Short mmCIF file of C-alpha atoms in Angstrom, two decimals:
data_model
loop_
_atom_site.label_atom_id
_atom_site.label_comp_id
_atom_site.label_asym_id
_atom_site.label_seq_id
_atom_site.Cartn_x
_atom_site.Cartn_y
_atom_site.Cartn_z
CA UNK A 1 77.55 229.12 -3.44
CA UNK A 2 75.48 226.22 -4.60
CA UNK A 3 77.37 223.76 -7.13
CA UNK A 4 75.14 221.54 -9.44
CA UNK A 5 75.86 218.54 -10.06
CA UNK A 6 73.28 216.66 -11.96
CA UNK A 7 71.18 216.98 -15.32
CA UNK A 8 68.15 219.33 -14.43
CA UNK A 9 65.38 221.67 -16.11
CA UNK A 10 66.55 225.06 -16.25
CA UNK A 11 62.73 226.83 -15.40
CA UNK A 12 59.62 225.88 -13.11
CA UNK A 13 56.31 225.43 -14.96
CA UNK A 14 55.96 229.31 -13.80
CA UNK A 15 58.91 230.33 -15.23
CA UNK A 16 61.81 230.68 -12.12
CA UNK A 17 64.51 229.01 -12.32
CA UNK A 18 64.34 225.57 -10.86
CA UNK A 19 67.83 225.98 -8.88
CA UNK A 20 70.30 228.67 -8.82
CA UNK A 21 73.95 228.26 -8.99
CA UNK A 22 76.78 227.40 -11.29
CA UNK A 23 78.20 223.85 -12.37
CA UNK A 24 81.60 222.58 -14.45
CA UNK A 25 79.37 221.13 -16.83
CA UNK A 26 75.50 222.68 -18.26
CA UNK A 27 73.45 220.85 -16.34
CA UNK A 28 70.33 222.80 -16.89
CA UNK A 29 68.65 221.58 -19.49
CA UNK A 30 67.09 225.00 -21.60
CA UNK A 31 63.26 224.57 -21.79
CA UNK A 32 62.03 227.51 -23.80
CA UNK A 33 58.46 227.06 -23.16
CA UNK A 34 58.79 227.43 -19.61
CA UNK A 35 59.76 230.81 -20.20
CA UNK A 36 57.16 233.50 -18.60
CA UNK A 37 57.65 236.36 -20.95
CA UNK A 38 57.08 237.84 -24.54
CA UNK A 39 59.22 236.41 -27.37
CA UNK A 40 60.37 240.50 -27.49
CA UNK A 41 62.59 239.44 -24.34
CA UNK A 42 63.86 236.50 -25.13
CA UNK A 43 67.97 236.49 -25.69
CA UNK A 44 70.17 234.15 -26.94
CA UNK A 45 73.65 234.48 -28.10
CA UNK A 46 76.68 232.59 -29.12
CA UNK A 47 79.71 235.09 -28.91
CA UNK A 48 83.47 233.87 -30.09
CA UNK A 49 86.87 234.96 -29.81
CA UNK A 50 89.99 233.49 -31.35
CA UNK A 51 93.29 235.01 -30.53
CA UNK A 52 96.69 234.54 -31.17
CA UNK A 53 99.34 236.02 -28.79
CA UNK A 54 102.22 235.22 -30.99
CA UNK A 55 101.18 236.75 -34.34
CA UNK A 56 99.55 239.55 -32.32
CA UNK A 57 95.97 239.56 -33.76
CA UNK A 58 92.01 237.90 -34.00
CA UNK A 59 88.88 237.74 -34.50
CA UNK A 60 86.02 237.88 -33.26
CA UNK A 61 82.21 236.73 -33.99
CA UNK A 62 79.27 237.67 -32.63
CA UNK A 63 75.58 236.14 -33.46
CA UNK A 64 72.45 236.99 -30.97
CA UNK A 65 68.49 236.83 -31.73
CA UNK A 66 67.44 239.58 -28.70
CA UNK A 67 63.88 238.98 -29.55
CA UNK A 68 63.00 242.32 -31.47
CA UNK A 69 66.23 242.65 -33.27
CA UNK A 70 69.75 240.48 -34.15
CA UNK A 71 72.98 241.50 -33.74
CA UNK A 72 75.21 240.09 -35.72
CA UNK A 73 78.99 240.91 -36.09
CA UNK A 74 82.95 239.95 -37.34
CA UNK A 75 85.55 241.95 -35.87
CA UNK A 76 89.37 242.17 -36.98
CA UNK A 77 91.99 243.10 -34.23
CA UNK A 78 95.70 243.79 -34.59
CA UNK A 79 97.25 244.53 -31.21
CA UNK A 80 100.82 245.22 -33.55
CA UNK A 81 98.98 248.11 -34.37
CA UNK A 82 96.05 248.60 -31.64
CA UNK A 83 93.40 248.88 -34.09
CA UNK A 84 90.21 246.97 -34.63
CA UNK A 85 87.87 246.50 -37.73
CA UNK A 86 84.53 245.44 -37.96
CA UNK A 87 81.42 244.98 -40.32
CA UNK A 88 77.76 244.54 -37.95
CA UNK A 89 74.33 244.27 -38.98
CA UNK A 90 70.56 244.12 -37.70
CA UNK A 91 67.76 241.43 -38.19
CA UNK A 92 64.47 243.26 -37.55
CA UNK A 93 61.83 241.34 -35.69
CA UNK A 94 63.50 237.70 -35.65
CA UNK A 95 61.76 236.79 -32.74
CA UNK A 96 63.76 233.26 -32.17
CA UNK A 97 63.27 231.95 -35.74
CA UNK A 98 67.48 232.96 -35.87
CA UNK A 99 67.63 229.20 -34.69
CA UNK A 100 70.10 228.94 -31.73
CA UNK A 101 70.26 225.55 -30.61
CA UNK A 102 68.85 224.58 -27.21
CA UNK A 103 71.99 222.88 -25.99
CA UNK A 104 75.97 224.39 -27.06
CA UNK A 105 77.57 221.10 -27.45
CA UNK A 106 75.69 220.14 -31.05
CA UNK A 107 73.83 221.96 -33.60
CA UNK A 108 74.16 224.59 -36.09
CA UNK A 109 73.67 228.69 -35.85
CA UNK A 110 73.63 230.41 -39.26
CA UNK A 111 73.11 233.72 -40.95
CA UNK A 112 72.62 235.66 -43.64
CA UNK A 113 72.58 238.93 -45.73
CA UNK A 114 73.75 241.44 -47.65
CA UNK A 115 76.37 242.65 -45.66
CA UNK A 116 77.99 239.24 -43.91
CA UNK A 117 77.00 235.50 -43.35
CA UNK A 118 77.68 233.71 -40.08
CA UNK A 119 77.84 229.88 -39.94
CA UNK A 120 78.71 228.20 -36.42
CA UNK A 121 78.36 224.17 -36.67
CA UNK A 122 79.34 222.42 -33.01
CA UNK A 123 79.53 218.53 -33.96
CA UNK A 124 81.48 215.59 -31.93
CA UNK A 125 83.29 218.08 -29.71
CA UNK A 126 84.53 220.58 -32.40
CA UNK A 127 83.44 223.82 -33.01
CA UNK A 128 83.81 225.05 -37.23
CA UNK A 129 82.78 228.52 -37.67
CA UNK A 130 82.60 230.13 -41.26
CA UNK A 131 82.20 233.63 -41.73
CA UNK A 132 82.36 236.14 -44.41
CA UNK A 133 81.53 239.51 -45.83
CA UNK A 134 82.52 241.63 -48.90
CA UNK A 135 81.68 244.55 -47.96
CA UNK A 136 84.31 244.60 -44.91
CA UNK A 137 87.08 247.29 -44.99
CA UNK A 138 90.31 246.23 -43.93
CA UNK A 139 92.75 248.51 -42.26
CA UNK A 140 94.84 249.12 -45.91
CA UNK A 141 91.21 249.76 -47.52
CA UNK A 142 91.42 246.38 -49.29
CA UNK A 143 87.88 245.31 -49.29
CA UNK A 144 86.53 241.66 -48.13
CA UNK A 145 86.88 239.32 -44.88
CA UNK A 146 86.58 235.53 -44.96
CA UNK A 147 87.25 232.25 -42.99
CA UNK A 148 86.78 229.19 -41.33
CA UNK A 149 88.22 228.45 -37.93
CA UNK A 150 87.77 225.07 -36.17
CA UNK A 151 88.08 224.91 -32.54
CA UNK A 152 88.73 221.36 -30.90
CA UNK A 153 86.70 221.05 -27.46
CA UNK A 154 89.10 218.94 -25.29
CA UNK A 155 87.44 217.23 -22.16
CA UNK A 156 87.38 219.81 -19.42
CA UNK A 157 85.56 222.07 -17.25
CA UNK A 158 83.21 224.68 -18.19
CA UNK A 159 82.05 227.65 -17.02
CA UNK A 160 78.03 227.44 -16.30
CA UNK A 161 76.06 229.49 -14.65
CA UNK A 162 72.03 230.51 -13.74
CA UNK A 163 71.03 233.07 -11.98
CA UNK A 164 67.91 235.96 -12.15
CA UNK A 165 67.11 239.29 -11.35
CA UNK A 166 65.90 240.72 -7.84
CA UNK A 167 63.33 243.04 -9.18
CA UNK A 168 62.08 239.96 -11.30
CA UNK A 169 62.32 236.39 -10.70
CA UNK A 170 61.37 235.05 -14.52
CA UNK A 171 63.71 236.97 -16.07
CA UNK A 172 66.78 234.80 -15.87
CA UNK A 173 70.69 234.27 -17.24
CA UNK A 174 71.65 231.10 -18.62
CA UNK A 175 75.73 231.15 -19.21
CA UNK A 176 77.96 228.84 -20.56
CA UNK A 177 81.86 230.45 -20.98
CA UNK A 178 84.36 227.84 -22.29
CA UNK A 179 87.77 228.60 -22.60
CA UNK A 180 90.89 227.14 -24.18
CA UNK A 181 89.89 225.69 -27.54
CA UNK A 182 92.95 225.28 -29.51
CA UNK A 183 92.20 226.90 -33.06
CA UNK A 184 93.41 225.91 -36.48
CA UNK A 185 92.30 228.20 -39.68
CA UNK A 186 92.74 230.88 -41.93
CA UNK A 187 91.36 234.03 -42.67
CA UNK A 188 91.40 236.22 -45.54
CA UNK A 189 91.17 239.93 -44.41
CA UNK A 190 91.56 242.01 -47.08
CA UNK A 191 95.01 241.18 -49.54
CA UNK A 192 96.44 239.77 -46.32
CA UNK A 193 96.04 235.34 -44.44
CA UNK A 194 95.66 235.05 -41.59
CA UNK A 195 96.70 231.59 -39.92
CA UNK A 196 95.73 230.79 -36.21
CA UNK A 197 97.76 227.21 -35.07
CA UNK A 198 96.46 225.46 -32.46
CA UNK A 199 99.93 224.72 -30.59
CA UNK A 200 99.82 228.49 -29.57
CA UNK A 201 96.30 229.71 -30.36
CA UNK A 202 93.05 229.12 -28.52
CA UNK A 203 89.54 229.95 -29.02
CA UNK A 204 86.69 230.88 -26.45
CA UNK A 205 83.14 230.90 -26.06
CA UNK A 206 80.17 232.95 -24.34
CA UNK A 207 76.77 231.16 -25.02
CA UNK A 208 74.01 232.71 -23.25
CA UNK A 209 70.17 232.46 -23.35
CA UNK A 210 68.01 234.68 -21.05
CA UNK A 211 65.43 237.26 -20.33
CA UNK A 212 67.03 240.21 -19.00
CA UNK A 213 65.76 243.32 -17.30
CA UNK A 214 65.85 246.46 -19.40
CA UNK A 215 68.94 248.03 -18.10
CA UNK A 216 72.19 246.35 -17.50
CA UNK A 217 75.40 247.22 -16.49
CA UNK A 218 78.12 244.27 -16.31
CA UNK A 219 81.71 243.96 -15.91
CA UNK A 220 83.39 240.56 -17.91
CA UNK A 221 87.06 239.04 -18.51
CA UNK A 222 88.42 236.19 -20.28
CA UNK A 223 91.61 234.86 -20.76
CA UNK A 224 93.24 231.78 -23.07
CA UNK A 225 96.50 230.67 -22.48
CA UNK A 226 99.36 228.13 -21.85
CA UNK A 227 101.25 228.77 -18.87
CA UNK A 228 104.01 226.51 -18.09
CA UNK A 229 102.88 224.05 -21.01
CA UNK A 230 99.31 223.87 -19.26
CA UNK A 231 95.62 225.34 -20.78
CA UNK A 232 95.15 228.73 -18.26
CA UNK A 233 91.49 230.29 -18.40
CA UNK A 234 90.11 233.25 -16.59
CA UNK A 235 86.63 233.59 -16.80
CA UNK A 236 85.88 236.75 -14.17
CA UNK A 237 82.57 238.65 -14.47
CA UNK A 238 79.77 240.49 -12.31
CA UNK A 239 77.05 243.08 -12.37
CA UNK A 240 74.63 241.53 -14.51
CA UNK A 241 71.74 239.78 -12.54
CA UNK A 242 71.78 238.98 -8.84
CA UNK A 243 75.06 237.06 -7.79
CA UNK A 244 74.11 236.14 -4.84
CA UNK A 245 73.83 232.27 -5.11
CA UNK A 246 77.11 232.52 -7.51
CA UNK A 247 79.56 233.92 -8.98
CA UNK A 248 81.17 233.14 -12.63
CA UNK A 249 84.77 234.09 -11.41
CA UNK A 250 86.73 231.09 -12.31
CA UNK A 251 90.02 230.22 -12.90
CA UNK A 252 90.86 227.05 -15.61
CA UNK A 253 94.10 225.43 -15.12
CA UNK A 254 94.97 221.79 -17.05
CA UNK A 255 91.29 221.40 -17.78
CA UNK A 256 90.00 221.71 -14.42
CA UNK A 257 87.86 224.68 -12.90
CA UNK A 258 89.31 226.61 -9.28
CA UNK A 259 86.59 228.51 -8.00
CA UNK A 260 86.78 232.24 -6.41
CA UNK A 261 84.22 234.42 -5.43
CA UNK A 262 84.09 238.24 -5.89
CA UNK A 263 85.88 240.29 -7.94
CA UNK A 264 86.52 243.40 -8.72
CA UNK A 265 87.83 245.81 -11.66
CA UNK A 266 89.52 248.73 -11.03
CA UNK A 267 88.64 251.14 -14.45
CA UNK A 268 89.37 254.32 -15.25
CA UNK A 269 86.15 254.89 -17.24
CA UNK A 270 87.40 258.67 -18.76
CA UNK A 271 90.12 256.99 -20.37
CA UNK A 272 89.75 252.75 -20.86
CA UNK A 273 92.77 252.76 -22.28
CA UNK A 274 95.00 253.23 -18.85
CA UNK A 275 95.72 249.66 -16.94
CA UNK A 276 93.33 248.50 -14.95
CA UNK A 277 93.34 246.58 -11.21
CA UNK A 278 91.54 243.29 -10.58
CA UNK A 279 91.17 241.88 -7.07
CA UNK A 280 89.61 239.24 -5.54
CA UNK A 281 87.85 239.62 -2.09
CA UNK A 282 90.13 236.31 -0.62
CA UNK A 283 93.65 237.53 -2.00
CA UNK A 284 93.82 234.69 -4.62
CA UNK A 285 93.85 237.01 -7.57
CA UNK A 286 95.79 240.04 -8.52
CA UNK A 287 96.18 241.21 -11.76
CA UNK A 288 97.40 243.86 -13.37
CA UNK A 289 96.04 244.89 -17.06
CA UNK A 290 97.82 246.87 -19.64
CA UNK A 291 95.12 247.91 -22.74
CA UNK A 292 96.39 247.57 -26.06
CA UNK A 293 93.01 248.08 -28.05
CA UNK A 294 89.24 249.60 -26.87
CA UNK A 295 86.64 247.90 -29.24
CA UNK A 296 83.99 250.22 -28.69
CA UNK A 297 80.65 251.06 -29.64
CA UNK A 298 77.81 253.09 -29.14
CA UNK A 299 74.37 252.75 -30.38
CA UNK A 300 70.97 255.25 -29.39
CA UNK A 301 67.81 254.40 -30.72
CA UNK A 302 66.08 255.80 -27.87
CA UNK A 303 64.70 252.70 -26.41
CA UNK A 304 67.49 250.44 -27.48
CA UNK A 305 71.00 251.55 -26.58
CA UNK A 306 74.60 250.27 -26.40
CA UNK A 307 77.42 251.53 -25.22
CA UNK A 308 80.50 248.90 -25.21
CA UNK A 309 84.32 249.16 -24.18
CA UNK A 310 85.87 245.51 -24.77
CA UNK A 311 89.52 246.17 -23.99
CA UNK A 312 91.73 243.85 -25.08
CA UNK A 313 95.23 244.09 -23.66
CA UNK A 314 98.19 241.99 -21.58
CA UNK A 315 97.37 240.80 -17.92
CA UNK A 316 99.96 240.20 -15.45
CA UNK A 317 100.11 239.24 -12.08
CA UNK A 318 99.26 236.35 -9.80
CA UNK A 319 96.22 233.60 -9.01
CA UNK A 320 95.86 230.93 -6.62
CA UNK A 321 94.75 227.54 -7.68
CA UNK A 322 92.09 225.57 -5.07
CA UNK A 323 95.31 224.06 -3.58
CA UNK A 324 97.08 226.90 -2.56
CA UNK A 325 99.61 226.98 -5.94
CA UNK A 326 100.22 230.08 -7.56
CA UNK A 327 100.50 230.85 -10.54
CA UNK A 328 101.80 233.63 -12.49
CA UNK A 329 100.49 235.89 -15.23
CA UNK A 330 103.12 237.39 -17.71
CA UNK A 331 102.56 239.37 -20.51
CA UNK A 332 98.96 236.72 -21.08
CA UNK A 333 96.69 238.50 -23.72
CA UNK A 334 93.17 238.44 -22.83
CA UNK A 335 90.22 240.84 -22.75
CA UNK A 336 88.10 242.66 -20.11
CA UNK A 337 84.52 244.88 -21.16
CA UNK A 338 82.38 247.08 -19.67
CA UNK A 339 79.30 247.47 -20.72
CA UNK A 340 75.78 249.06 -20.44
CA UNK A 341 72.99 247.89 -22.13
CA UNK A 342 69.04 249.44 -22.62
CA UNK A 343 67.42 246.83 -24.51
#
């Protein structure tokens, strides 16, 4: 599996990617006008999630510009009660003009309308999102959701990854997952605060831009935690474009990235809400996963459809650092999805 290790242009004049592989850091540099299709297939997405284990709830945010429409979300979870709440809406048409920077360590991502307004700002390695909507419906029917969140980057690996599609070479998946950012905010949901501490709490990100194929199916996990007064990420995925120059399975420990190669998940897809298996093809992971709460969605409009399962739930079980140390999962809250995508 080819590591980069130095600054380069993501895509050829002809629009391929100039090297495949993954990296600790984003090395590729996104150049947008190398890309070799219609602005109708362009992606890009910035997707958070901020959890807290020990008050047993988050959020989550969700802002894409998929070329011919926008996606835009905030999502309540409380695992006390295994429930989730969330207000989405649709940009018609936005054809990049949403604004997602080029790079995801600087710039701003914003949104509005009637429904919600999404503000992301990334500046001198922290993260501040804002968010709100009034028209949100909490779980006690008390109407309105509001916050701001600030996520602290600490120096460490990333997850970073480019790879394309068999069946076409220019369309192409630009990654970035970073986990472990240690959150501090509130959030108003409803007549009830929410507070999120960043001795216990930790934020994550997906940033992606692309040009996919028309259907996808892809498998993804992430985890956020301290384990024996270290940062612990999981970043575990696979399905979605061709993984045969890398992988994004990674585990984080104390800021540094342990690589592994193929995984699997073990689903029971008649009922997501039994545990699932993950293994890895070299014995260094197995984990158990218990589901708490299935955030799921489905969406037809003939050519565009959507249909989601993004468990979250408790994963426990054992991984094996680069070195040969294990480490053990108890009880760690993360999520895992499943997900097929026509659009």
């Amino acid at each position: 599996m080819p590591e980069i290790k130095k600054q380069i242009p993501l895509l050829n004049s002809d629009g391929t990617i100039t090297e495949e592989g993954w990296a600790r850091s984003p090395y590729w540099t996104y150049n947008r006008e190398n890309i070799a299709a219609s602005k109708l297939r362009i992606k890009e997405w910035d997707y958070y999630s901020i959890l807290s284990p020990s008050k047993e709830y988050g959020i989550t945010l969700t802002a894409s510009d998929l070329g011919y429409a926008g996606l835009f979300a905030i999502c309540y979870l409380d695992f006390k009660k295994a429930s989730f709440k969330q207000i989405d809406t649709l940009s018609v048409m936005p054809l990049g003009k949403t604004g997602f920077p080029k790079v995801n360590d600087s710039g701003v991502v914003s949104f509005q309308d009637k429904k919600l307004s999404l503000r992301f700002e990334t500046f001198n390695g922290k993260r501040t999102l804002e968010f709100e909507s009034k028209d949100f419906v909490a779980p006690d029917g008390s109407r309105g959701i509001k916050g701001k969140i600030e996520l602290a980057e600490p120096k460490m690996d990333t997850m970073n990854i480019a790879t394309s599609w068999k069946e076409n070479r220019k369309a192409f998946y630009y990654n970035t997952k970073i986990n472990c950012m240690p959150a501090t905010g509130n959030v108003v949901v409803g007549n009830q605060t929410l507070s999120f501490d960043s001795k216990t709490d930790f934020g994550a990100l997906d940033w992606g831009r692309g040009v996919w194929t028309y259907k996808n199916r892809w498998y993804w996990s992430s985890v956020s935690a301290w384990i024996d007064g270290k940062p612990f990420g999981l970043n575990l995925g696979y399905g979605f474009s061709d993984r045969t120059p890398a992988s994004e399975n990674v585990i984080l420990y104390d800021g540094k990235i342990h690589k592994l190669d193929e995984v699997n998940f073990i689903i029971n897809t008649k009922d997501y809400l039994a545990p699932w298996k993950f293994v890895s093809n070299n014995n260094r992971l197995d984990l158990d996963f218990q589901p708490i709460v299935d955030r799921n969605s489905y969406m037809n409009f003939v050519l565009i459809k959507s249909e989601q399962h993004q468990v979250f739930g408790k994963f426990n079980g054992t991984v094996v650092l680069d070195d040969g140390k294990k480490i053990k999962l108890e009880n760690v809250l993360g999520f895992a999805e499943d997900v097929l995508n026509h659009y």
